[in-house]
CSV table of C-alpha atoms and ligand atoms in Angstrom, one decimal:
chain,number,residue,atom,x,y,z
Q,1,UNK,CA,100.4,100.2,-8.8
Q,2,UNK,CA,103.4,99.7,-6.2
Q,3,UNK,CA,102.8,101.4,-2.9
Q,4,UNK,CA,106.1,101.7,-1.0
Q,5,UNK,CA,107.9,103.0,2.1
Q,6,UNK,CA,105.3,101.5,4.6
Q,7,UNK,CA,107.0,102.0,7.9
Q,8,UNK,CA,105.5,98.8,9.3
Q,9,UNK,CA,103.3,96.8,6.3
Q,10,UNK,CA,101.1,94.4,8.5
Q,11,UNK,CA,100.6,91.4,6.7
Q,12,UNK,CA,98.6,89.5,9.2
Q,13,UNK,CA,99.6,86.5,6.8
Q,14,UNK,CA,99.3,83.0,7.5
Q,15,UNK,CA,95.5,82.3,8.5
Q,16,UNK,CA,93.1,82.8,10.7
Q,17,UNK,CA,95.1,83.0,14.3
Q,18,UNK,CA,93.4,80.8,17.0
Q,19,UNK,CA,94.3,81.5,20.7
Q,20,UNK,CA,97.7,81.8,21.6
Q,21,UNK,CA,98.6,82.4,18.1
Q,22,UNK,CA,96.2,85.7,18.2
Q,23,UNK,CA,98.2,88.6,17.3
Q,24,UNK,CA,101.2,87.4,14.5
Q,25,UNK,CA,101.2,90.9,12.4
Q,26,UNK,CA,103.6,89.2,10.0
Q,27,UNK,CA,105.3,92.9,9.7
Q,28,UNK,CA,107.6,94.2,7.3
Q,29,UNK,CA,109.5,96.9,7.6
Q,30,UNK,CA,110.3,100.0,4.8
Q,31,UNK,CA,107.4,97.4,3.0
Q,32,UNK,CA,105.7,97.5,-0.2
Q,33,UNK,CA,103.3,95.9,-2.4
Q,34,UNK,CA,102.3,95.8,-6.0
Q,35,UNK,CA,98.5,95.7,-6.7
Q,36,UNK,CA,97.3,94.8,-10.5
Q,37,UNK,CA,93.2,95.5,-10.5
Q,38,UNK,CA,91.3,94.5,-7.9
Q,39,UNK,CA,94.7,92.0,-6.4
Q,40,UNK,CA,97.2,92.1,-4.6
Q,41,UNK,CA,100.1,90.5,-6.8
Q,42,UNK,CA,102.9,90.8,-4.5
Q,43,UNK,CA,104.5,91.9,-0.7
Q,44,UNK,CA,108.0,92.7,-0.1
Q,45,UNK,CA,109.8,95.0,1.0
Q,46,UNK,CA,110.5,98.7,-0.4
Q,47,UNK,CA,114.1,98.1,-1.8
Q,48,UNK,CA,113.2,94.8,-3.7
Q,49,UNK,CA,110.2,95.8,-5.1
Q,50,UNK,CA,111.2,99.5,-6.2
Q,51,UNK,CA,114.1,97.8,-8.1
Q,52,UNK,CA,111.8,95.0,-9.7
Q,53,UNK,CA,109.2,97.4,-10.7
Q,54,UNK,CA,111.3,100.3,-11.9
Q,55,UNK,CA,108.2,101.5,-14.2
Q,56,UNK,CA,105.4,100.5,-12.1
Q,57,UNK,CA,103.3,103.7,-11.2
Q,58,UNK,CA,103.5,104.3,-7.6
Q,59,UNK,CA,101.9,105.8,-3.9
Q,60,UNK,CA,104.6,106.7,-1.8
Q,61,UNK,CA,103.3,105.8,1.9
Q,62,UNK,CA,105.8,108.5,3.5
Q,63,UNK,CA,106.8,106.5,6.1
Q,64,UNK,CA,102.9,105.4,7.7
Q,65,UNK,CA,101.8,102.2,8.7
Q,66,UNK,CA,100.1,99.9,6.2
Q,67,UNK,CA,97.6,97.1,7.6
Q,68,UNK,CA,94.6,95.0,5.9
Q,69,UNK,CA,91.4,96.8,5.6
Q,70,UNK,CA,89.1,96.1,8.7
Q,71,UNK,CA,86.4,93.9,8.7
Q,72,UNK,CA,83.9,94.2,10.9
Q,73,UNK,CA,81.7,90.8,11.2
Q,74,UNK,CA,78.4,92.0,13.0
Q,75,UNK,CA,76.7,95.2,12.1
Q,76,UNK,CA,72.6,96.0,11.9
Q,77,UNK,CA,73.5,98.7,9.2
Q,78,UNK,CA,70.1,98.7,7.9
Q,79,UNK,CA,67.6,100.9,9.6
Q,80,UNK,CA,65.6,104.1,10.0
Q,81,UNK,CA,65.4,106.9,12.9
Q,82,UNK,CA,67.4,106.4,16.1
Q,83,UNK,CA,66.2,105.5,19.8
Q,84,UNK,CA,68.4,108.9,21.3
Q,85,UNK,CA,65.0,108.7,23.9
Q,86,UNK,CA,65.6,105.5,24.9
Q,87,UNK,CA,69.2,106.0,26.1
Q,88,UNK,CA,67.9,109.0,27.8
Q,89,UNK,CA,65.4,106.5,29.8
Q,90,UNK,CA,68.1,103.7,30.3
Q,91,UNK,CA,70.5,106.9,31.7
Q,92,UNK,CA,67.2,107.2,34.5
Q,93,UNK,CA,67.6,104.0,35.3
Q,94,UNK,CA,65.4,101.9,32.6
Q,95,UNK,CA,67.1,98.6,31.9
Q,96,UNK,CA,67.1,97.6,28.0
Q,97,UNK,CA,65.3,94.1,28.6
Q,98,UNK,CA,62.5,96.4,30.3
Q,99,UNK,CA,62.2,98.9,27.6
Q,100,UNK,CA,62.6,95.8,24.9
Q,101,UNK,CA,59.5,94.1,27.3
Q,102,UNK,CA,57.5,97.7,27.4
Q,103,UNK,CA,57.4,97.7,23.9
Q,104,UNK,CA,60.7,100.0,22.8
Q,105,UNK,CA,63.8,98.8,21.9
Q,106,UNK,CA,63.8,96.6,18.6
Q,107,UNK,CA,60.1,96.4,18.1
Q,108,UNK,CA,60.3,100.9,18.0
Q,109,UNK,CA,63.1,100.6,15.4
Q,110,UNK,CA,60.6,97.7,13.3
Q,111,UNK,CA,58.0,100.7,13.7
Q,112,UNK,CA,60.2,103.7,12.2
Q,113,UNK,CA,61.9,101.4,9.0
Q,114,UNK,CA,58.6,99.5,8.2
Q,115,UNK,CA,57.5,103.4,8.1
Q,116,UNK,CA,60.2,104.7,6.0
Q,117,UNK,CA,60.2,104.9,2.2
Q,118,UNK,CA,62.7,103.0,0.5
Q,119,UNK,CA,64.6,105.9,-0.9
Q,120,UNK,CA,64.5,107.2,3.0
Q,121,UNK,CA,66.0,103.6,4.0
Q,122,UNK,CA,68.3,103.9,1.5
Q,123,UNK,CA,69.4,107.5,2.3
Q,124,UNK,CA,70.3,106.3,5.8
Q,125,UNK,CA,71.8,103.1,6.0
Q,126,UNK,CA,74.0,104.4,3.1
Q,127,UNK,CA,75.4,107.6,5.6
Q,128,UNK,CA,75.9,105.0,7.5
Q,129,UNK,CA,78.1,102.5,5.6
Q,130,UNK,CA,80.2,105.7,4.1
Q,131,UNK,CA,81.1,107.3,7.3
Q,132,UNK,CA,82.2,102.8,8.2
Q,133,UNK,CA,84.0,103.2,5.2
Q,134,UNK,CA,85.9,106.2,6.1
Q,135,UNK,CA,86.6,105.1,8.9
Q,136,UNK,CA,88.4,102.1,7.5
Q,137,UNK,CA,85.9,99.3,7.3
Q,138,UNK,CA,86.5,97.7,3.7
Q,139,UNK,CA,83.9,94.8,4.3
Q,140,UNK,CA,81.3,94.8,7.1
Q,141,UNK,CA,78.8,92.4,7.6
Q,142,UNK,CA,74.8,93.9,7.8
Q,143,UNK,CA,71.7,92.2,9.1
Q,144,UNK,CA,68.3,92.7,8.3
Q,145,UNK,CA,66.1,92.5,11.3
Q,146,UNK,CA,64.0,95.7,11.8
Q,147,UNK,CA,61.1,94.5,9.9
Q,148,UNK,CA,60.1,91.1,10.9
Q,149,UNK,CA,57.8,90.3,8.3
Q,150,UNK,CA,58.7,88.6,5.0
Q,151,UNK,CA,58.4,92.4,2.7
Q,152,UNK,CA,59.9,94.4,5.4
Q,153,UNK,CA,62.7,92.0,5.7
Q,154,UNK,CA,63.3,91.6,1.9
Q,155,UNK,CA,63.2,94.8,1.5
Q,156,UNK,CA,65.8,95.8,3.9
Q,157,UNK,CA,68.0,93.1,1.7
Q,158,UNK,CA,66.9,94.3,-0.9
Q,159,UNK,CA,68.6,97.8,0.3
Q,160,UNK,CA,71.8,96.1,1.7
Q,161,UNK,CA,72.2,94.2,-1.8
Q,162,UNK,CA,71.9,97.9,-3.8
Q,163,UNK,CA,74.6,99.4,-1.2
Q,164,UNK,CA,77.2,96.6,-1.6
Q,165,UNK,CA,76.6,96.8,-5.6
Q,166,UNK,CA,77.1,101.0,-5.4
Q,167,UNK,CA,80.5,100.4,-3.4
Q,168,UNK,CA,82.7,101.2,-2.4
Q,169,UNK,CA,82.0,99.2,1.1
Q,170,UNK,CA,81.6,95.4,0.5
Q,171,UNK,CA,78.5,93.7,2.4
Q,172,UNK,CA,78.1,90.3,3.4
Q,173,UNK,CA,74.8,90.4,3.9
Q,174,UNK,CA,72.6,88.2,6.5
Q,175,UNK,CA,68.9,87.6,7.2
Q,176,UNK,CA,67.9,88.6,10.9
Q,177,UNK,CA,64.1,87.6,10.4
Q,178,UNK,CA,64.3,86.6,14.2
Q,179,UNK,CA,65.7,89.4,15.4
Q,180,UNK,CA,62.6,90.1,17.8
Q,181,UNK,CA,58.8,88.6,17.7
Q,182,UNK,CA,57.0,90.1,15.2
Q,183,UNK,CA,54.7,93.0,17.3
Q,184,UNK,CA,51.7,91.0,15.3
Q,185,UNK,CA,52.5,87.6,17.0
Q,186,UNK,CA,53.1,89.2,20.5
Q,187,UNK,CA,51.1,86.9,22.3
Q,188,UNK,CA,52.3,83.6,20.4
Q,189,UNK,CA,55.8,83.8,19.5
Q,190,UNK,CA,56.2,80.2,18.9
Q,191,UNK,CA,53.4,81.0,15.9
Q,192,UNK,CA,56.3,83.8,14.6
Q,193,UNK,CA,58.7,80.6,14.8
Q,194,UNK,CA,56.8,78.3,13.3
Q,195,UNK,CA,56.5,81.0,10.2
Q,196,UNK,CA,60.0,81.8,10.0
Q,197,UNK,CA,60.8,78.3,9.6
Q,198,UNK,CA,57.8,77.0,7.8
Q,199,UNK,CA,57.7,80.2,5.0
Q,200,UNK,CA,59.8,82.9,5.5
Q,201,UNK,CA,63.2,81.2,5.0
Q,202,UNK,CA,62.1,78.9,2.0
Q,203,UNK,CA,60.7,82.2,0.5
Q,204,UNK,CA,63.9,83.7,1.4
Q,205,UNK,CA,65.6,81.2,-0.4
Q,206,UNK,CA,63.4,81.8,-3.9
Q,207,UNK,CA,64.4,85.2,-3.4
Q,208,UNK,CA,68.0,85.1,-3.7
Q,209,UNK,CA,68.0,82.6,-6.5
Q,210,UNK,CA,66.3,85.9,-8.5
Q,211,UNK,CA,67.7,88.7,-6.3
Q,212,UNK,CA,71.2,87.6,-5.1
Q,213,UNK,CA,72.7,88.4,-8.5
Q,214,UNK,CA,74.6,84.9,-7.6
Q,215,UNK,CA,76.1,85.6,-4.6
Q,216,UNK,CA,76.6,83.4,-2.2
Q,217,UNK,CA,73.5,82.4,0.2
Q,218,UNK,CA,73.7,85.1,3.4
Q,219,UNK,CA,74.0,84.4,6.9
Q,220,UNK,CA,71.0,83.5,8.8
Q,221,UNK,CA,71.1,84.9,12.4
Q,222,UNK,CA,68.7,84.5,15.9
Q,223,UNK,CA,68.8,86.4,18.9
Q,224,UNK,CA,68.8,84.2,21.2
Q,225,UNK,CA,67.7,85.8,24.5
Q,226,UNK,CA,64.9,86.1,27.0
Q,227,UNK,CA,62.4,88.0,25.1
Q,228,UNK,CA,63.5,87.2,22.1
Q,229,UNK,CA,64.0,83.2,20.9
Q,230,UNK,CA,64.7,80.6,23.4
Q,231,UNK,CA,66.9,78.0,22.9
Q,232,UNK,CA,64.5,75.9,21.2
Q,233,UNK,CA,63.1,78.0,18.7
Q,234,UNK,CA,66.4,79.0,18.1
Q,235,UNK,CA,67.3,75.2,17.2
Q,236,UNK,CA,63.9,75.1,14.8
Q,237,UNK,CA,65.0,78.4,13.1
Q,238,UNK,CA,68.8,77.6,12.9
Q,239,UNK,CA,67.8,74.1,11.9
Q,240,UNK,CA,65.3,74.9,8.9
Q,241,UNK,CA,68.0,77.4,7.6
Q,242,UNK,CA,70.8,75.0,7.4
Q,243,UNK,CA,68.5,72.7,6.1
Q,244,UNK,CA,67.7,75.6,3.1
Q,245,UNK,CA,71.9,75.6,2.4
Q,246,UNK,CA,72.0,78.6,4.7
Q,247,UNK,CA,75.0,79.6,6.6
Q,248,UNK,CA,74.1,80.0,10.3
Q,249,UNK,CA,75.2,83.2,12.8
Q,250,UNK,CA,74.0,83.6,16.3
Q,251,UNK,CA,73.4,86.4,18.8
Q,252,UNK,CA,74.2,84.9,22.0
Q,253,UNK,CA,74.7,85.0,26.4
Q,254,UNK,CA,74.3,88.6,26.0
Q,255,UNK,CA,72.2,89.3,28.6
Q,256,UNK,CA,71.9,85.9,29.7
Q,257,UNK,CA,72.9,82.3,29.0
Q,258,UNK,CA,70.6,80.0,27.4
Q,259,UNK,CA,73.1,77.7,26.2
Q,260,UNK,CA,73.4,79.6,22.8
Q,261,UNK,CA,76.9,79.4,22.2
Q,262,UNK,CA,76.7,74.8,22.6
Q,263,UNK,CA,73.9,74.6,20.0
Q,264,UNK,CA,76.1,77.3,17.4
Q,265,UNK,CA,78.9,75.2,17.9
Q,266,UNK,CA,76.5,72.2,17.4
Q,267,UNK,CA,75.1,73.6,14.1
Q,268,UNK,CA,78.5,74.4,12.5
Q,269,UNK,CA,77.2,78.2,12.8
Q,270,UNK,CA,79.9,80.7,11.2
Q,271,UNK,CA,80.0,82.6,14.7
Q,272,UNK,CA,78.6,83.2,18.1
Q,273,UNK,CA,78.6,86.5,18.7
Q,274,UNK,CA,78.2,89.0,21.7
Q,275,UNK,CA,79.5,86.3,24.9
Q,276,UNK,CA,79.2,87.9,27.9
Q,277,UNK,CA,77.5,85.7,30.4
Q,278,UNK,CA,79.6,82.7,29.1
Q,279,UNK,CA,80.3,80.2,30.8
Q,280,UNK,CA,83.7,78.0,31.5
Q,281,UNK,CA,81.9,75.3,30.0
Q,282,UNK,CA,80.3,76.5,26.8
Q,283,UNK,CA,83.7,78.5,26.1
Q,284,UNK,CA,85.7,74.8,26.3
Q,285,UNK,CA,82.8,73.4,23.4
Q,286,UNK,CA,82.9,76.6,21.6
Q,287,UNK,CA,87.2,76.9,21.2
Q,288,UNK,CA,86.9,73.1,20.7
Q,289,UNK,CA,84.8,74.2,17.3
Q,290,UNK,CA,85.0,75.7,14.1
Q,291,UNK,CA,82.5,78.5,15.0
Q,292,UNK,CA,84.0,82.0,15.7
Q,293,UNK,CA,83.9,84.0,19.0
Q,294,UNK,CA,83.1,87.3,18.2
Q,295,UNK,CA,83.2,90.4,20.6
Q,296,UNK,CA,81.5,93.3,20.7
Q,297,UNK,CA,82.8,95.6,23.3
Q,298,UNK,CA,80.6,98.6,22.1
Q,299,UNK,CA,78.0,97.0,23.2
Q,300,UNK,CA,78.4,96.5,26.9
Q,301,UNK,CA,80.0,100.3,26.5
Q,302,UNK,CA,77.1,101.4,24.7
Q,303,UNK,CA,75.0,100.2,27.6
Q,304,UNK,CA,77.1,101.2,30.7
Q,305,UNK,CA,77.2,97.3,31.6
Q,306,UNK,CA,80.8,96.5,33.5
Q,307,UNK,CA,80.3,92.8,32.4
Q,308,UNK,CA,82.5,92.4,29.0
Q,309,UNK,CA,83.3,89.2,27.2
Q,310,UNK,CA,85.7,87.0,28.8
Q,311,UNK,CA,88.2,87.4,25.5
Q,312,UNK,CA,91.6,85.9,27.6
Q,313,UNK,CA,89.6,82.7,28.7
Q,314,UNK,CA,88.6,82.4,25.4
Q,315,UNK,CA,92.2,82.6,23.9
Q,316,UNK,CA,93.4,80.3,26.8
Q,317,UNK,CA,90.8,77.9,25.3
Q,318,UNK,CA,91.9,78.1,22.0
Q,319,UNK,CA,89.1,80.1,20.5
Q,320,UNK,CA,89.0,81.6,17.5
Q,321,UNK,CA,88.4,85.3,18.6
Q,322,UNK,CA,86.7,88.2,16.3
Q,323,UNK,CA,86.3,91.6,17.1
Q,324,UNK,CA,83.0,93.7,15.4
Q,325,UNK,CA,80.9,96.9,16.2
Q,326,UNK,CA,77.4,95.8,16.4
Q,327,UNK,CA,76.4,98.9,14.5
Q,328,UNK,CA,72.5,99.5,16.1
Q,329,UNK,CA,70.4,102.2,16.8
Q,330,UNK,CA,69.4,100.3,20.4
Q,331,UNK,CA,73.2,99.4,22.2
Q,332,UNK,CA,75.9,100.7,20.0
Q,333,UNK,CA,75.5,103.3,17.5
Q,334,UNK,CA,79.3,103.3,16.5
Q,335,UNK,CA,80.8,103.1,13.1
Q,336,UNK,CA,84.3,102.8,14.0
Q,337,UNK,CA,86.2,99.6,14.5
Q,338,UNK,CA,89.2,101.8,16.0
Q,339,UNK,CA,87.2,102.6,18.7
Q,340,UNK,CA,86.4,98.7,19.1
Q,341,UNK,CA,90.2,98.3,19.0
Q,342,UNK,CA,90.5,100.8,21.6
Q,343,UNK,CA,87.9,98.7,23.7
Q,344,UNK,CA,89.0,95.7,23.4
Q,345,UNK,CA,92.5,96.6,24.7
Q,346,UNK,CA,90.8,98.1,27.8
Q,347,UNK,CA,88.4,96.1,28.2
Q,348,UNK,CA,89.2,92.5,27.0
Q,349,UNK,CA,92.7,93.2,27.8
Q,350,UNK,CA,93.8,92.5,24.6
Q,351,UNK,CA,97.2,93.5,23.2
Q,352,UNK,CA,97.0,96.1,19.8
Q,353,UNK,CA,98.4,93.4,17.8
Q,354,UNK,CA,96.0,90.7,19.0
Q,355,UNK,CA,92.8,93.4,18.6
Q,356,UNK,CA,93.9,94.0,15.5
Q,357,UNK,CA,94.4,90.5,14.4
Q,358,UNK,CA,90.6,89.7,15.7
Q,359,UNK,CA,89.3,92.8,13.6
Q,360,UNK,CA,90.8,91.5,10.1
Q,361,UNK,CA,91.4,87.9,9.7
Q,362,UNK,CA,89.9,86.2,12.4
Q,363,UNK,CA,86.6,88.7,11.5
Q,364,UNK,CA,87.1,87.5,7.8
Q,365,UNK,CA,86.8,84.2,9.6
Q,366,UNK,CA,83.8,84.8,11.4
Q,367,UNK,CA,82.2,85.7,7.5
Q,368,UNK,CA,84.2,82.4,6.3
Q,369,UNK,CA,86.0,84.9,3.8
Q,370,UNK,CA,89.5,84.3,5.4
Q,371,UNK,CA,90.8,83.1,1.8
Q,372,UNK,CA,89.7,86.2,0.4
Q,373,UNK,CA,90.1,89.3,2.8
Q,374,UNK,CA,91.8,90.1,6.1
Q,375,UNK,CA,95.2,89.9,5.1
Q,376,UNK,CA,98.0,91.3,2.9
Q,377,UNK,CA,99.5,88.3,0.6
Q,378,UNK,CA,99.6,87.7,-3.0
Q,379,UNK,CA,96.2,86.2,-4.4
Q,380,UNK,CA,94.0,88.1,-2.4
Q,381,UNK,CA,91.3,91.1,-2.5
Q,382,UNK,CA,93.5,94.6,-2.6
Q,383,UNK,CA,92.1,96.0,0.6
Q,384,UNK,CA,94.1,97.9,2.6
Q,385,UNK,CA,94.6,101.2,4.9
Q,386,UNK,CA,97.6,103.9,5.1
Q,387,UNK,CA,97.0,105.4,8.6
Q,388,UNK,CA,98.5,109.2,9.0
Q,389,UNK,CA,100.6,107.7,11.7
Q,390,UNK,CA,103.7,105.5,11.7
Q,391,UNK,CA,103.1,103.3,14.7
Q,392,UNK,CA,99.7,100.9,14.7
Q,393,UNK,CA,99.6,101.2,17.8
Q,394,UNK,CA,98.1,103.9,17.8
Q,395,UNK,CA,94.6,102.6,15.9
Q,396,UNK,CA,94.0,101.3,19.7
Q,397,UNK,CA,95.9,103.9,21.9
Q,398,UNK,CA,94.4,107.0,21.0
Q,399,UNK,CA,90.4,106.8,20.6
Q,400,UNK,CA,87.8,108.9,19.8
Q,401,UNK,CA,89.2,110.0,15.9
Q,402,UNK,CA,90.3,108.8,12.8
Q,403,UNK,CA,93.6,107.4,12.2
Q,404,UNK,CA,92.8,106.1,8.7
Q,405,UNK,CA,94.1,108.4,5.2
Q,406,UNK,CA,93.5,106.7,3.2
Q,407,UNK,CA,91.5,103.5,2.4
Q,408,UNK,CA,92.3,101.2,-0.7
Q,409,UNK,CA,89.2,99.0,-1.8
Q,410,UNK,CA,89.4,96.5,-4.8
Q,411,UNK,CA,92.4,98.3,-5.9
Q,412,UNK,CA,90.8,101.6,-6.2
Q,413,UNK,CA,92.3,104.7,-3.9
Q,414,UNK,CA,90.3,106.4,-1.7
Q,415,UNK,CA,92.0,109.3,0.2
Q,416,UNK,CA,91.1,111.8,2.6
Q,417,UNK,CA,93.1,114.8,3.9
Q,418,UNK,CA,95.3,114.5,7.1
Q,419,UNK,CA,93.1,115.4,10.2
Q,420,UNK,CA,95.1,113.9,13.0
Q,421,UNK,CA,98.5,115.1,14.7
Q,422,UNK,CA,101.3,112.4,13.3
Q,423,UNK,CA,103.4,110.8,15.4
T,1,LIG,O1,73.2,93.0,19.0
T,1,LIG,N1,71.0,92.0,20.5
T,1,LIG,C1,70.2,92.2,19.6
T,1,LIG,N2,70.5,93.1,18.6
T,1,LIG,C2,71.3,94.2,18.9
T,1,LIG,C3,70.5,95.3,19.5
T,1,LIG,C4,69.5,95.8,18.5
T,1,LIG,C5,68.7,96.9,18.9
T,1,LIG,O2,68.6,97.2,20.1
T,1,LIG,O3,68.1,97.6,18.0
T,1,LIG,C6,72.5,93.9,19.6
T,1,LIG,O4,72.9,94.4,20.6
T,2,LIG,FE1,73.7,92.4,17.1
């Protein structure tokens, strides 16, 4: 198939872009490219490619922007019910760490998906990664973590593993087993450690030698935070995983600092993720690594918190930055990476081109999948958006609806009627 008359085809070509680099679109205007299967075979422009392929079937992309499909590197896709009471509370004036320390927060979301049937988790989560997909997410990332006990947690793989075989949304799955203290080790959550690292990830890993239908191992993830895992039961957890041949991700300094983003970079972890209360310090040993930064500006939004992550310091330092949703029921209940782009201009005071660089291949970085997805070049996965709109710009400059017609996954055409005004 040869799609043609792209106003602007955004490659985003040439690797994950690191600092200063951030935000090469590699464009090509009046583009096109061939696709044979699931591959892209060639990029070029319109003229050259129309004449090369004479008899090539074709999409006509009537003059709209083409650009990689996003990816969006930290989502908890996999739950049941919703916590629309507890934003109510944190809108009187209940902070999140106080709801979270009351008992709410995670530990109510564990209570409603250990609850729910698996055809009920199914149901939902999969609502969920359609309306992502619609949206224009072609590959999101999904963490267990709202069952904390080695069934619950399976089982919510389990469920992530059945969605990214039905399609069309690719997951990279990871295991969030330390996600929160288990409510049954509430008074000894070094015990809850000590069996996440001792049994859970060693049965985890017998698991996916039956389950993971030969996939690579996922991510394993802890939230490191008071509350949740300090900094050394983060190291045991982390440790024991890497140990296991499991890539590593992090949940770090959102709330506060305990030195989460040095020991990711320390571990070789994949990412460090959420970075708000970063310091000068641990963004130098952080850009100075091969671990991701990734941002999540729903979150802070989600929570009516001012403080966002300090993106430009991060690009100063020569980070490797990474845009993602954080798709939960608790902060950030959005399954839109426009409206992250739209953020993370505001917020982060990033330019379009550098927030949409962070949402394709520096997030395929961040899910060490850059040689596969996030960019528009010969060789790679054929996943790619035509917006209804000419100008990309516009992905980050209007918010609030859907810019995306039509989404092309593995090949395959997905397309939606035009719902928004074109410019
Ligand atoms: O990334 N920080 C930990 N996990 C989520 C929140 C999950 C929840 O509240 O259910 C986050 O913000
Ligand atoms: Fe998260």
């Amino acid at each position: 198939m040869l799609i043609h008359s792209a106003s602007q085809l955004l490659t985003l070509a040439g690797g994950p872009q690191r600092g200063a680099e951030l935000g090469r679109l590699g464009a090509i205007a009046d583009g096109a490219l061939l696709i044979r299967g699931e591959t892209i075979a060639e990029v070029g422009s319109s003229a050259e490619l129309l004449r090369r392929y004479p008899d090539e079937p074709r999409l006509d992309a009537h003059g709209r922007a083409i650009l990689p499909g996003l990816v969006d590197p930290h989502t908890h896709l996999v739950w049941a019910g919703d916590r629309a009471a507890e934003f109510e509370m944190r809108l009187q004036g209940r902070t999140y760490l106080e709801i979270m320390a009351a008992g709410g927060g995670i530990a109510s979301t564990v209570r409603a998906t250990r609850a729910a049937s698996r055809e009920e988790l199914l149901a939902q989560t999969r609502a969920r990664a359609r309306a992502i997909f619609r949206a224009g997410t072609t590959t999101a990332e999904a963490k267990t973590g709202y069952g904390l006990d080695a069934a619950s947690e399976l089982n919510q793989m389990q469920t992530l593993l059945e969605l990214d075989a039905e399609g069309p949304l690719e997951i990279i799955p990871t295991w969030l087993g330390a996600h929160a203290v288990a409510p049954e080790f509430q008074d000894n959550p070094q015990a809850y450690t000590d069996q996440i690292s001792a049994s859970m990830l060693p049965e985890l890993a017998a698991w996916w030698r039956n389950h993971g239908g030969g996939r690579p191992l996922p991510f394993v993830d802890v939230f490191c935070e008071r509350g949740a895992f300090s900094l050394e039961q983060s190291r045991q957890i982390l440790e024991a995983a890497k140990a296991l041949g499991f890539p590593l991700k992090m949940h770090v300094d959102e709330f506060e600092n305990l030195g989460g983003s040095r020991l990711a970079a320390e571990l070789g972890a994949a990412s460090a993720d959420h970075l708000v209360k970063t310091s000068p310090e641990d963004i130098a040993v952080l850009a100075a690594s091969q671990t991701a930064a990734v941002s999540l500006p729903c979150t802070p939004f989600g929570l009516a918190d001012p403080a966002y992550t300090p993106a430009k310091d991060i690009l100063e330092a020569g980070g490797l930055l990474a845009l993602a949703s954080d798709l939960n029921p608790g902060t950030a209940w959005c399954e839109s990476m426009q409206f992250v782009l739209a953020l993370a201009c505001r917020y982060l005071k990033l330019t379009p081109a550098q927030a949409l660089a962070a949402a394709t291949i520096n997030a395929a970085a961040a899910l060490q999948r850059a040689d596969r997805i996030g960019s528009l070049e010969a060789g790679k996965q054929a996943d790619l958006l035509i917006l209804s709109v000419s100008d990309y710009r516009h992905l980050a400059y209007r918010f609030g609806g859907n810019l995306v017609e039509t989404v092309i996954k593995k090949g395959r055409v997905y397309t939606w009627p035009q719902e928004s005004s074109p410019a």
